[in-house]
Amino acid sequence: MIPKLIHYCWFGPQPLPAATRQYIASWRQFLPDYQIQLWNEHNFDYQANAYTRSAYAAGKYAFVADVCRIQALYQHGGIYLDTDVQMIASFDPFLHHHCFTGFEQGMNPYTRELTCNPQAGVMGCEAGSILMQDIWQQYQNLEFNPQQLITINQLFKQIYQKHGIILNDQRQEIPGYVCVYPSDYFMAKNAYTHELNRTANTVCIHHYDGTWLNDSKGINQLKRRILNTLRTTLGARNSQKLIALLKRKNR
């Protein structure tokens, strides 16, 4: 059984935003008998691993959290949540798994086709999970390069492909390894368009707030979201025409 233990990470000098505190309040509301464990610089030794040491020195705290979540789950078991995840139901029906996670949906900005990808913002396991061990081993051999960042989702994708898990947003299970649920269970919001797909299956919603970004990166993320919305609404070619027209008018 997966223990009733929620892990979350917060590294760096910035305080928890008000929105994050509201999301954590939803955890307490729907998971009242779960222990909640915060991981940060004071209880996670980021200096012990070359990858996290370099990531922390570069101020890339989200990449420190990527490793921290894997270590916490492998050592203690429980459920990891990103700080912008809102609970709307309980995880109790999933605690029988050895390990569970889910897909997330995105969109190709040029073809406007929906995409399906691994995610690491909501996942749970028993201590000693083989999947978490596999991901942890990847980080032991990975060099942190700020110019060529490799996300934790990319590592999950490599592992999934190795084990024959198909990125099709359908429930798939490898007994004793992982059960991967469709996106509407844990990732009911599209990662690219932010369109909500809440269903009777939905347990939580990942809002993709990017709370770990600094101000300049937050502005850049907002720009990307605006461009994504234009591409989704107008199509790639028409959105580029509109952007070019706006640039000419602002000269």
mmCIF file of C-alpha atoms in Angstrom:
data_model
loop_
_atom_site.group_PDB
_atom_site.id
_atom_site.type_symbol
_atom_site.label_atom_id
_atom_site.label_comp_id
_atom_site.label_asym_id
_atom_site.label_seq_id
_atom_site.Cartn_x
_atom_site.Cartn_y
_atom_site.Cartn_z
ATOM 1 C CA MET A 1 0.000 0.000 0.000
ATOM 2 C CA ILE A 2 1.107 3.537 -0.737
ATOM 3 C CA PRO A 3 1.382 5.480 2.543
ATOM 4 C CA LYS A 4 -0.823 8.527 3.145
ATOM 5 C CA LEU A 5 2.070 10.924 2.792
ATOM 6 C CA ILE A 6 2.144 13.963 0.488
ATOM 7 C CA HIS A 7 5.517 15.334 -0.628
ATOM 8 C CA TYR A 8 6.103 18.756 -2.137
ATOM 9 C CA CYS A 9 9.222 20.823 -2.819
ATOM 10 C CA TRP A 10 10.075 24.500 -2.501
ATOM 11 C CA PHE A 11 13.655 25.590 -3.115
ATOM 12 C CA GLY A 12 15.149 29.060 -3.441
ATOM 13 C CA PRO A 13 14.709 32.382 -1.610
ATOM 14 C CA GLN A 14 11.177 33.231 -2.742
ATOM 15 C CA PRO A 15 8.287 32.738 -0.280
ATOM 16 C CA LEU A 16 5.348 30.510 -1.152
ATOM 17 C CA PRO A 17 2.871 32.519 -3.277
ATOM 18 C CA ALA A 18 -0.683 33.025 -2.025
ATOM 19 C CA ALA A 19 -2.040 30.791 -4.809
ATOM 20 C CA THR A 20 0.248 27.968 -3.686
ATOM 21 C CA ARG A 21 -1.000 28.249 -0.121
ATOM 22 C CA GLN A 22 -4.563 27.957 -1.446
ATOM 23 C CA TYR A 23 -3.672 24.809 -3.388
ATOM 24 C CA ILE A 24 -2.115 23.293 -0.262
ATOM 25 C CA ALA A 25 -5.308 24.156 1.613
ATOM 26 C CA SER A 26 -7.193 22.011 -0.921
ATOM 27 C CA TRP A 27 -4.852 19.129 -0.086
ATOM 28 C CA ARG A 28 -5.786 19.418 3.576
ATOM 29 C CA GLN A 29 -9.474 19.644 2.664
ATOM 30 C CA PHE A 30 -9.635 16.501 0.513
ATOM 31 C CA LEU A 31 -6.800 14.562 2.184
ATOM 32 C CA PRO A 32 -7.391 15.316 5.881
ATOM 33 C CA ASP A 33 -5.714 12.139 7.157
ATOM 34 C CA TYR A 34 -2.591 12.496 4.985
ATOM 35 C CA GLN A 35 0.718 13.778 6.333
ATOM 36 C CA ILE A 36 2.177 16.648 4.289
ATOM 37 C CA GLN A 37 5.963 16.873 3.981
ATOM 38 C CA LEU A 38 7.802 19.931 2.635
ATOM 39 C CA TRP A 39 11.259 19.391 1.149
ATOM 40 C CA ASN A 40 13.705 22.291 0.826
ATOM 41 C CA GLU A 41 17.343 23.230 1.404
ATOM 42 C CA HIS A 42 17.057 22.428 5.108
ATOM 43 C CA ASN A 43 16.144 18.750 4.801
ATOM 44 C CA PHE A 44 17.347 17.762 1.310
ATOM 45 C CA ASP A 45 21.104 17.610 0.744
ATOM 46 C CA TYR A 46 21.372 19.082 -2.735
ATOM 47 C CA GLN A 47 25.170 19.194 -2.351
ATOM 48 C CA ALA A 48 25.364 15.392 -2.282
ATOM 49 C CA ASN A 49 24.573 15.038 -5.991
ATOM 50 C CA ALA A 50 26.544 16.725 -8.789
ATOM 51 C CA TYR A 51 23.380 17.386 -10.799
ATOM 52 C CA THR A 52 21.459 19.098 -7.985
ATOM 53 C CA ARG A 53 24.561 20.949 -6.810
ATOM 54 C CA SER A 54 25.024 22.512 -10.256
ATOM 55 C CA ALA A 55 21.295 23.179 -10.718
ATOM 56 C CA TYR A 56 21.045 24.954 -7.372
ATOM 57 C CA ALA A 57 24.126 27.072 -8.076
ATOM 58 C CA ALA A 58 22.537 28.123 -11.388
ATOM 59 C CA GLY A 59 19.281 29.073 -9.649
ATOM 60 C CA LYS A 60 17.361 26.346 -11.514
ATOM 61 C CA TYR A 61 15.418 25.259 -8.455
ATOM 62 C CA ALA A 62 12.781 23.298 -10.373
ATOM 63 C CA PHE A 63 15.502 20.904 -11.517
ATOM 64 C CA VAL A 64 16.642 20.445 -7.918
ATOM 65 C CA ALA A 65 13.027 19.613 -7.054
ATOM 66 C CA ASP A 66 12.950 17.048 -9.874
ATOM 67 C CA VAL A 67 15.634 14.983 -8.166
ATOM 68 C CA CYS A 68 14.316 15.639 -4.666
ATOM 69 C CA ARG A 69 10.842 14.289 -5.494
ATOM 70 C CA ILE A 70 12.270 11.061 -6.892
ATOM 71 C CA GLN A 71 14.476 10.511 -3.853
ATOM 72 C CA ALA A 72 11.623 11.273 -1.436
ATOM 73 C CA LEU A 73 9.266 8.852 -3.168
ATOM 74 C CA TYR A 74 11.861 6.110 -3.453
ATOM 75 C CA GLN A 75 12.941 6.356 0.188
ATOM 76 C CA HIS A 76 9.626 7.037 1.904
ATOM 77 C CA GLY A 77 6.839 6.212 -0.530
ATOM 78 C CA GLY A 78 3.769 8.425 -0.711
ATOM 79 C CA ILE A 79 2.448 10.871 -3.290
ATOM 80 C CA TYR A 80 4.288 13.801 -4.837
ATOM 81 C CA LEU A 81 2.390 16.943 -5.837
ATOM 82 C CA ASP A 82 3.575 20.036 -7.668
ATOM 83 C CA THR A 83 2.728 23.183 -5.728
ATOM 84 C CA ASP A 84 0.171 24.304 -8.323
ATOM 85 C CA VAL A 85 -1.984 21.171 -8.039
ATOM 86 C CA GLN A 86 -5.544 21.617 -6.761
ATOM 87 C CA MET A 87 -7.235 18.622 -5.161
ATOM 88 C CA ILE A 88 -10.930 17.978 -5.832
ATOM 89 C CA ALA A 89 -11.128 14.363 -4.586
ATOM 90 C CA SER A 90 -9.115 11.814 -2.610
ATOM 91 C CA PHE A 91 -6.213 9.589 -3.634
ATOM 92 C CA ASP A 92 -7.551 6.736 -1.491
ATOM 93 C CA PRO A 93 -8.750 4.633 -4.493
ATOM 94 C CA PHE A 94 -5.188 4.591 -5.880
ATOM 95 C CA LEU A 95 -3.249 3.599 -2.767
ATOM 96 C CA HIS A 96 -3.378 -0.113 -3.652
ATOM 97 C CA HIS A 97 -0.958 0.402 -6.535
ATOM 98 C CA HIS A 98 2.744 -0.257 -6.238
ATOM 99 C CA CYS A 99 3.211 2.933 -8.263
ATOM 100 C CA PHE A 100 0.853 5.210 -10.197
ATOM 101 C CA THR A 101 1.122 8.301 -12.331
ATOM 102 C CA GLY A 102 -0.687 9.712 -15.366
ATOM 103 C CA PHE A 103 -0.407 11.293 -18.771
ATOM 104 C CA GLU A 104 -0.816 14.964 -19.606
ATOM 105 C CA GLN A 105 -2.165 16.473 -22.803
ATOM 106 C CA GLY A 106 -0.503 19.216 -24.791
ATOM 107 C CA MET A 107 -0.777 20.529 -28.334
ATOM 108 C CA ASN A 108 1.491 20.837 -31.335
ATOM 109 C CA PRO A 109 1.587 24.624 -31.966
ATOM 110 C CA TYR A 110 1.860 24.224 -35.723
ATOM 111 C CA THR A 111 -0.486 21.364 -36.533
ATOM 112 C CA ARG A 112 -2.855 22.091 -33.599
ATOM 113 C CA GLU A 113 -2.988 18.365 -32.935
ATOM 114 C CA LEU A 114 -3.340 17.188 -29.350
ATOM 115 C CA THR A 115 -0.286 15.462 -27.928
ATOM 116 C CA CYS A 116 0.085 13.036 -25.027
ATOM 117 C CA ASN A 117 3.136 13.095 -22.780
ATOM 118 C CA PRO A 118 4.419 11.730 -19.471
ATOM 119 C CA GLN A 119 4.235 14.025 -16.453
ATOM 120 C CA ALA A 120 5.879 14.126 -13.031
ATOM 121 C CA GLY A 121 3.681 16.648 -11.225
ATOM 122 C CA VAL A 122 1.374 14.041 -9.666
ATOM 123 C CA MET A 123 2.601 10.529 -8.882
ATOM 124 C CA GLY A 124 2.604 8.058 -6.041
ATOM 125 C CA CYS A 125 4.372 4.861 -5.059
ATOM 126 C CA GLU A 126 5.424 2.521 -2.316
ATOM 127 C CA ALA A 127 8.926 2.962 -0.923
ATOM 128 C CA GLY A 128 11.503 1.187 -3.057
ATOM 129 C CA SER A 129 9.596 1.749 -6.314
ATOM 130 C CA ILE A 130 11.485 0.264 -9.253
ATOM 131 C CA LEU A 131 10.315 3.087 -11.528
ATOM 132 C CA MET A 132 11.660 5.726 -9.125
ATOM 133 C CA GLN A 133 14.893 3.775 -8.863
ATOM 134 C CA ASP A 134 15.192 3.790 -12.658
ATOM 135 C CA ILE A 135 14.657 7.565 -12.814
ATOM 136 C CA TRP A 136 17.060 8.116 -9.904
ATOM 137 C CA GLN A 137 19.720 6.121 -11.730
ATOM 138 C CA GLN A 138 19.306 8.388 -14.755
ATOM 139 C CA TYR A 139 20.123 11.417 -12.608
ATOM 140 C CA GLN A 140 23.271 9.763 -11.248
ATOM 141 C CA ASN A 141 24.660 9.700 -14.782
ATOM 142 C CA LEU A 142 23.251 13.054 -15.944
ATOM 143 C CA GLU A 143 25.262 16.266 -16.172
ATOM 144 C CA PHE A 144 23.376 19.513 -15.540
ATOM 145 C CA ASN A 145 23.771 21.816 -18.541
ATOM 146 C CA PRO A 146 21.873 25.156 -18.344
ATOM 147 C CA GLN A 147 22.203 25.531 -22.118
ATOM 148 C CA GLN A 148 20.636 22.148 -22.842
ATOM 149 C CA LEU A 149 18.160 21.383 -20.092
ATOM 150 C CA ILE A 150 16.663 17.912 -19.862
ATOM 151 C CA THR A 151 13.324 17.791 -18.078
ATOM 152 C CA ILE A 152 12.139 15.042 -15.786
ATOM 153 C CA ASN A 153 9.295 14.385 -18.236
ATOM 154 C CA GLN A 154 11.873 13.546 -20.899
ATOM 155 C CA LEU A 155 13.444 10.984 -18.573
ATOM 156 C CA PHE A 156 10.044 9.428 -17.918
ATOM 157 C CA LYS A 157 9.440 9.284 -21.668
ATOM 158 C CA GLN A 158 12.680 7.351 -22.187
ATOM 159 C CA ILE A 159 11.730 4.884 -19.456
ATOM 160 C CA TYR A 160 8.196 4.481 -20.828
ATOM 161 C CA GLN A 161 9.485 3.769 -24.321
ATOM 162 C CA LYS A 162 11.917 1.198 -22.928
ATOM 163 C CA HIS A 163 9.058 -0.658 -21.222
ATOM 164 C CA GLY A 164 6.611 -0.404 -24.113
ATOM 165 C CA ILE A 165 4.241 2.172 -22.626
ATOM 166 C CA ILE A 166 2.463 3.966 -25.475
ATOM 167 C CA LEU A 167 1.759 7.704 -25.245
ATOM 168 C CA ASN A 168 -1.923 7.416 -26.145
ATOM 169 C CA ASP A 169 -3.700 8.804 -23.044
ATOM 170 C CA GLN A 170 -5.104 5.364 -22.231
ATOM 171 C CA ARG A 171 -4.770 3.489 -18.951
ATOM 172 C CA GLN A 172 -1.778 1.159 -19.063
ATOM 173 C CA GLU A 173 -0.289 -0.998 -16.334
ATOM 174 C CA ILE A 174 2.906 -2.940 -15.931
ATOM 175 C CA PRO A 175 2.276 -5.060 -12.808
ATOM 176 C CA GLY A 176 4.762 -4.347 -10.037
ATOM 177 C CA TYR A 177 6.154 -1.354 -11.935
ATOM 178 C CA VAL A 178 3.605 1.382 -12.693
ATOM 179 C CA CYS A 179 -0.013 2.095 -13.606
ATOM 180 C CA VAL A 180 -0.381 5.122 -15.885
ATOM 181 C CA TYR A 181 -3.793 6.791 -15.940
ATOM 182 C CA PRO A 182 -5.414 8.963 -18.635
ATOM 183 C CA SER A 183 -4.850 12.702 -18.306
ATOM 184 C CA ASP A 184 -8.338 13.499 -17.008
ATOM 185 C CA TYR A 185 -7.525 11.772 -13.693
ATOM 186 C CA PHE A 186 -4.638 13.945 -12.482
ATOM 187 C CA MET A 187 -3.902 16.434 -15.286
ATOM 188 C CA ALA A 188 -7.333 17.634 -16.332
ATOM 189 C CA LYS A 189 -5.959 20.882 -17.753
ATOM 190 C CA ASN A 190 -4.148 20.876 -21.101
ATOM 191 C CA ALA A 191 -0.494 21.794 -20.521
ATOM 192 C CA TYR A 192 -0.404 23.876 -23.704
ATOM 193 C CA THR A 193 -3.813 25.492 -24.143
ATOM 194 C CA HIS A 194 -4.863 25.337 -20.454
ATOM 195 C CA GLU A 195 -8.262 24.077 -21.572
ATOM 196 C CA LEU A 196 -9.964 22.214 -18.734
ATOM 197 C CA ASN A 197 -11.194 18.653 -19.272
ATOM 198 C CA ARG A 198 -12.740 17.858 -15.903
ATOM 199 C CA THR A 199 -14.603 14.546 -15.842
ATOM 200 C CA ALA A 200 -16.085 12.168 -13.290
ATOM 201 C CA ASN A 201 -12.592 10.634 -13.058
ATOM 202 C CA THR A 202 -10.817 13.848 -12.101
ATOM 203 C CA VAL A 203 -9.000 13.747 -8.764
ATOM 204 C CA CYS A 204 -6.873 16.868 -9.104
ATOM 205 C CA ILE A 205 -6.050 19.678 -11.522
ATOM 206 C CA HIS A 206 -2.548 20.852 -12.369
ATOM 207 C CA HIS A 207 -2.788 24.586 -13.079
ATOM 208 C CA TYR A 208 0.703 25.068 -14.597
ATOM 209 C CA ASP A 209 1.265 28.320 -12.703
ATOM 210 C CA GLY A 210 5.055 28.159 -13.057
ATOM 211 C CA THR A 211 5.462 29.435 -9.486
ATOM 212 C CA TRP A 212 9.163 28.496 -9.505
ATOM 213 C CA LEU A 213 9.913 31.033 -12.253
ATOM 214 C CA ASN A 214 11.468 34.398 -11.462
ATOM 215 C CA ASP A 215 9.815 37.613 -12.714
ATOM 216 C CA SER A 216 11.562 37.797 -16.084
ATOM 217 C CA LYS A 217 10.923 34.138 -16.801
ATOM 218 C CA GLY A 218 7.331 34.563 -15.708
ATOM 219 C CA ILE A 219 6.900 37.338 -18.276
ATOM 220 C CA ASN A 220 8.429 35.140 -20.964
ATOM 221 C CA GLN A 221 6.087 32.323 -19.997
ATOM 222 C CA LEU A 222 3.130 34.711 -20.306
ATOM 223 C CA LYS A 223 4.314 35.692 -23.781
ATOM 224 C CA ARG A 224 4.515 32.038 -24.773
ATOM 225 C CA ARG A 225 1.003 31.413 -23.490
ATOM 226 C CA ILE A 226 -0.328 34.340 -25.540
ATOM 227 C CA LEU A 227 1.432 33.028 -28.647
ATOM 228 C CA ASN A 228 0.128 29.540 -27.961
ATOM 229 C CA THR A 229 -3.417 30.866 -27.684
ATOM 230 C CA LEU A 230 -3.050 32.765 -30.974
ATOM 231 C CA ARG A 231 -1.751 29.665 -32.747
ATOM 232 C CA THR A 232 -4.532 27.538 -31.310
ATOM 233 C CA THR A 233 -7.252 30.032 -32.234
ATOM 234 C CA LEU A 234 -6.006 31.357 -35.575
ATOM 235 C CA GLY A 235 -3.687 28.629 -36.767
ATOM 236 C CA ALA A 236 0.085 28.891 -37.147
ATOM 237 C CA ARG A 237 0.117 30.823 -40.449
ATOM 238 C CA ASN A 238 -2.552 33.389 -39.518
ATOM 239 C CA SER A 239 -1.061 33.976 -36.080
ATOM 240 C CA GLN A 240 2.338 34.711 -37.639
ATOM 241 C CA LYS A 241 0.687 37.228 -39.993
ATOM 242 C CA LEU A 242 -0.990 38.957 -37.035
ATOM 243 C CA ILE A 243 2.260 39.093 -35.053
ATOM 244 C CA ALA A 244 4.121 40.560 -38.042
ATOM 245 C CA LEU A 245 1.379 43.189 -38.486
ATOM 246 C CA LEU A 246 1.541 44.193 -34.813
ATOM 247 C CA LYS A 247 5.323 44.488 -34.981
ATOM 248 C CA ARG A 248 5.086 46.832 -37.991
ATOM 249 C CA LYS A 249 2.544 49.043 -36.195
ATOM 250 C CA ASN A 250 4.763 49.302 -33.098
ATOM 251 C CA ARG A 251 7.880 50.425 -34.961
#
